[in-house]
Amino acid sequence: GKTAFGQWLAREMDAPHLGYKASDLLSRWIGKSEQNIAQAFAKARKQKAVLQFDEVDSFLQDRQKAQRQWEITQVNELLVQMEAYDGVFIASTNLFRDLDEACLRRFDAVMKFNFLTPAAAWGMFVKTCEKLQIADIHSAHEGRLRQLVQLTPGDFAQVERRARLFPLEGAEQVLRALEVAVAIKKTGPSRPVGFLAAA
């Protein structure tokens, strides 16, 4: 949902969306991660793109807890780039509390994405079944779906991906796959999906 939000915002602004995961930016070589971060901002500046870093907690960790010098320089580089960037930058994370305090002052807005509402979950369930060419949906499925209070868009995307390997033959199997996805989550219903954004 966080990446989809960034893509939606870019479309609304009629701008390109330039997204990076932590694995795209982090390097085992000293100084290379900082170079990758700087290059990402330079590319976004040139394209006038909406720049989005996912899993930003991987390189915006609290510097007071840093054990190595390069952990500090990564944070410093990102803070410098954020300060100088005049476009839209989105940093998303599920671990908001792990972020460096200084970075929080550089964000103009903080958004929290909670789990899907029952109505939104049902809408995604219907769309997922349509994509999988499954038509045997009935009201009992909606009732059971309401019991799954930790559903996210990612859960539905996971079901669609798995269906490529293990085809689902009916709405009941789609629902069971979602029930399994929720059952294996470590977070409780009180812990929302975090999202941090800045412009």
Coordinates of C-alpha atoms in Angstrom, one line a residue:
G1 CA 0.0 0.0 0.0
K2 CA 2.8 2.4 0.7
T3 CA 4.4 2.1 -2.7
A4 CA 1.0 2.2 -4.3
F5 CA 0.4 5.5 -2.6
G6 CA 3.6 6.9 -4.0
Q7 CA 2.7 5.8 -7.5
W8 CA -0.8 7.3 -7.1
L9 CA 0.7 10.6 -5.9
A10 CA 3.0 10.7 -8.9
R11 CA 0.1 10.1 -11.3
E12 CA -1.9 12.9 -9.6
M13 CA 1.1 15.2 -10.0
D14 CA 1.7 14.0 -13.6
A15 CA 5.2 13.2 -12.6
P16 CA 7.4 10.1 -12.9
H17 CA 7.6 7.8 -9.9
L18 CA 11.2 6.8 -8.9
G19 CA 11.2 4.1 -6.3
Y20 CA 14.1 2.4 -4.5
K21 CA 14.2 -0.4 -2.0
A22 CA 16.9 -0.6 0.6
S23 CA 18.6 -3.4 -1.4
D24 CA 18.9 -0.9 -4.3
L25 CA 20.8 1.6 -2.3
L26 CA 22.8 -0.3 0.4
S27 CA 26.3 -1.6 -0.5
R28 CA 28.8 -3.6 1.5
W29 CA 31.6 -1.2 0.2
I30 CA 32.4 1.7 2.4
G31 CA 31.0 4.9 0.9
K32 CA 29.1 3.2 -1.9
S33 CA 25.7 3.5 -0.1
E34 CA 26.2 7.2 0.3
Q35 CA 27.0 7.5 -3.4
N36 CA 23.9 5.5 -4.3
I37 CA 21.7 7.7 -2.2
A38 CA 23.2 10.9 -3.8
Q39 CA 22.7 9.4 -7.3
A40 CA 19.1 8.6 -6.5
F41 CA 18.4 12.2 -5.5
A42 CA 20.3 13.5 -8.5
K43 CA 18.3 11.3 -10.9
A44 CA 15.0 12.3 -9.3
R45 CA 16.0 16.0 -9.5
K46 CA 16.8 15.6 -13.2
Q47 CA 13.5 13.8 -14.0
K48 CA 11.4 16.0 -11.6
A49 CA 10.2 12.7 -10.2
V50 CA 8.4 11.8 -7.0
L51 CA 11.3 10.0 -5.2
Q52 CA 10.4 7.1 -2.8
F53 CA 12.6 5.1 -0.5
D54 CA 11.0 2.0 0.9
E55 CA 12.4 0.3 4.1
V56 CA 14.0 3.6 5.0
D57 CA 14.6 2.3 8.5
S58 CA 17.5 0.3 7.0
F59 CA 19.6 3.5 6.6
L60 CA 17.9 6.1 8.8
Q61 CA 18.5 4.4 12.1
D62 CA 19.0 6.3 15.3
R63 CA 22.6 7.5 15.2
Q64 CA 22.9 7.2 19.0
K65 CA 22.6 3.5 18.6
A66 CA 25.1 3.2 15.8
Q67 CA 28.1 0.9 16.4
R68 CA 30.0 1.7 13.2
Q69 CA 31.1 5.0 11.6
W70 CA 29.5 4.1 8.2
E71 CA 26.1 3.8 9.9
I72 CA 26.4 7.4 10.9
T73 CA 27.6 8.6 7.5
Q74 CA 24.7 6.9 5.7
V75 CA 22.2 8.8 7.9
N76 CA 24.1 12.1 7.4
E77 CA 24.2 11.7 3.7
L78 CA 20.4 11.1 3.5
L79 CA 19.7 14.0 5.8
V80 CA 21.9 16.3 3.6
Q81 CA 20.2 15.1 0.4
M82 CA 16.7 15.5 1.9
E83 CA 17.6 19.1 3.1
A84 CA 18.7 20.1 -0.4
Y85 CA 15.9 18.3 -2.4
D86 CA 13.2 20.6 -3.6
G87 CA 10.9 17.9 -5.0
V88 CA 8.6 15.4 -3.3
F89 CA 10.4 12.7 -1.3
I90 CA 8.6 9.8 0.4
A91 CA 10.2 7.6 2.9
S92 CA 8.2 4.6 4.0
T93 CA 8.8 2.2 6.9
N94 CA 7.1 -0.3 9.1
L95 CA 9.5 0.6 11.9
F96 CA 8.8 4.2 12.6
R97 CA 10.2 4.2 16.2
D98 CA 13.6 3.1 14.9
L99 CA 14.2 6.2 12.9
D100 CA 16.8 8.9 13.8
E101 CA 15.1 11.8 15.6
A102 CA 16.9 14.4 13.5
C103 CA 15.3 13.1 10.4
L104 CA 11.8 13.4 11.7
R105 CA 12.2 17.2 11.8
R106 CA 12.9 17.2 8.1
F107 CA 9.5 15.7 7.2
D108 CA 6.6 18.0 6.4
A109 CA 4.0 15.3 6.9
V110 CA 3.7 12.0 8.7
M111 CA 1.1 9.6 7.7
K112 CA 0.0 6.3 9.2
F113 CA -1.6 3.6 7.1
N114 CA -3.8 1.3 9.2
F115 CA -5.0 -2.1 8.3
L116 CA -7.8 -2.3 5.7
T117 CA -11.3 -1.5 6.8
P118 CA -13.9 -4.2 6.3
A119 CA -15.4 -2.4 3.3
A120 CA -11.9 -1.9 1.7
A121 CA -10.9 -5.5 2.4
W122 CA -14.2 -6.8 0.8
G123 CA -13.6 -4.6 -2.3
M124 CA -10.1 -6.0 -2.7
F125 CA -11.4 -9.5 -2.2
V126 CA -13.9 -9.1 -5.0
K127 CA -11.2 -7.5 -7.3
T128 CA -8.7 -10.3 -6.5
C129 CA -11.3 -13.0 -7.3
E130 CA -12.1 -11.2 -10.6
K131 CA -8.4 -11.1 -11.5
L132 CA -8.1 -14.8 -10.8
Q133 CA -11.3 -15.4 -12.8
I134 CA -13.2 -16.7 -9.7
A135 CA -16.9 -16.1 -9.6
D136 CA -18.3 -18.1 -6.7
I137 CA -18.4 -15.2 -4.2
H138 CA -21.2 -15.1 -1.7
S139 CA -22.1 -13.2 1.5
A140 CA -20.7 -15.8 3.9
H141 CA -17.2 -14.9 2.5
E142 CA -17.8 -11.3 3.5
G143 CA -18.7 -12.3 7.0
R144 CA -15.5 -14.3 7.5
L145 CA -13.4 -11.6 5.9
R146 CA -14.6 -9.1 8.5
Q147 CA -12.9 -11.3 11.1
L148 CA -9.5 -10.7 9.5
V149 CA -8.6 -7.3 11.2
Q150 CA -5.0 -7.3 10.0
L151 CA -5.4 -7.4 6.2
T152 CA -3.2 -5.2 4.0
P153 CA -3.1 -4.7 0.3
G154 CA 0.2 -6.7 0.4
D155 CA -1.8 -9.8 1.6
F156 CA -4.0 -9.7 -1.5
A157 CA -0.9 -9.2 -3.8
Q158 CA 0.7 -12.3 -2.1
V159 CA -2.4 -14.4 -2.8
E160 CA -2.3 -13.3 -6.5
R161 CA 1.4 -14.2 -6.8
R162 CA 0.9 -17.6 -5.1
A163 CA -2.0 -18.4 -7.4
R164 CA 0.4 -18.3 -10.4
L165 CA 2.2 -21.3 -8.8
F166 CA -0.7 -23.0 -7.1
P167 CA -4.0 -22.1 -8.9
L168 CA -6.9 -21.3 -6.7
E169 CA -10.2 -23.0 -7.7
G170 CA -12.7 -20.9 -5.8
A171 CA -13.4 -17.9 -3.5
E172 CA -13.2 -20.3 -0.5
Q173 CA -9.5 -21.0 -1.3
V174 CA -8.8 -17.3 -1.7
L175 CA -10.3 -16.6 1.7
R176 CA -8.3 -19.5 3.3
A177 CA -5.1 -18.1 1.8
L178 CA -5.9 -14.7 3.4
E179 CA -6.6 -16.3 6.7
V180 CA -3.2 -18.0 6.6
A181 CA -1.5 -14.7 5.7
V182 CA -3.1 -13.1 8.8
A183 CA -2.4 -16.0 11.1
I184 CA 1.3 -16.0 10.5
K185 CA 1.8 -12.3 11.2
K186 CA 3.8 -11.4 14.3
T187 CA 2.2 -8.1 14.9
G188 CA -1.0 -7.8 16.9
P189 CA -4.1 -5.9 15.7
S190 CA -3.1 -2.8 17.7
R191 CA 0.1 -2.3 15.6
P192 CA -0.6 -0.5 12.4
V193 CA 1.5 -0.4 9.3
G194 CA 3.6 2.7 9.6
F195 CA 4.2 5.3 6.8
L196 CA 6.3 8.3 6.7
A197 CA 6.1 10.9 4.0
A198 CA 7.6 14.3 3.2
A199 CA 7.3 16.8 0.5

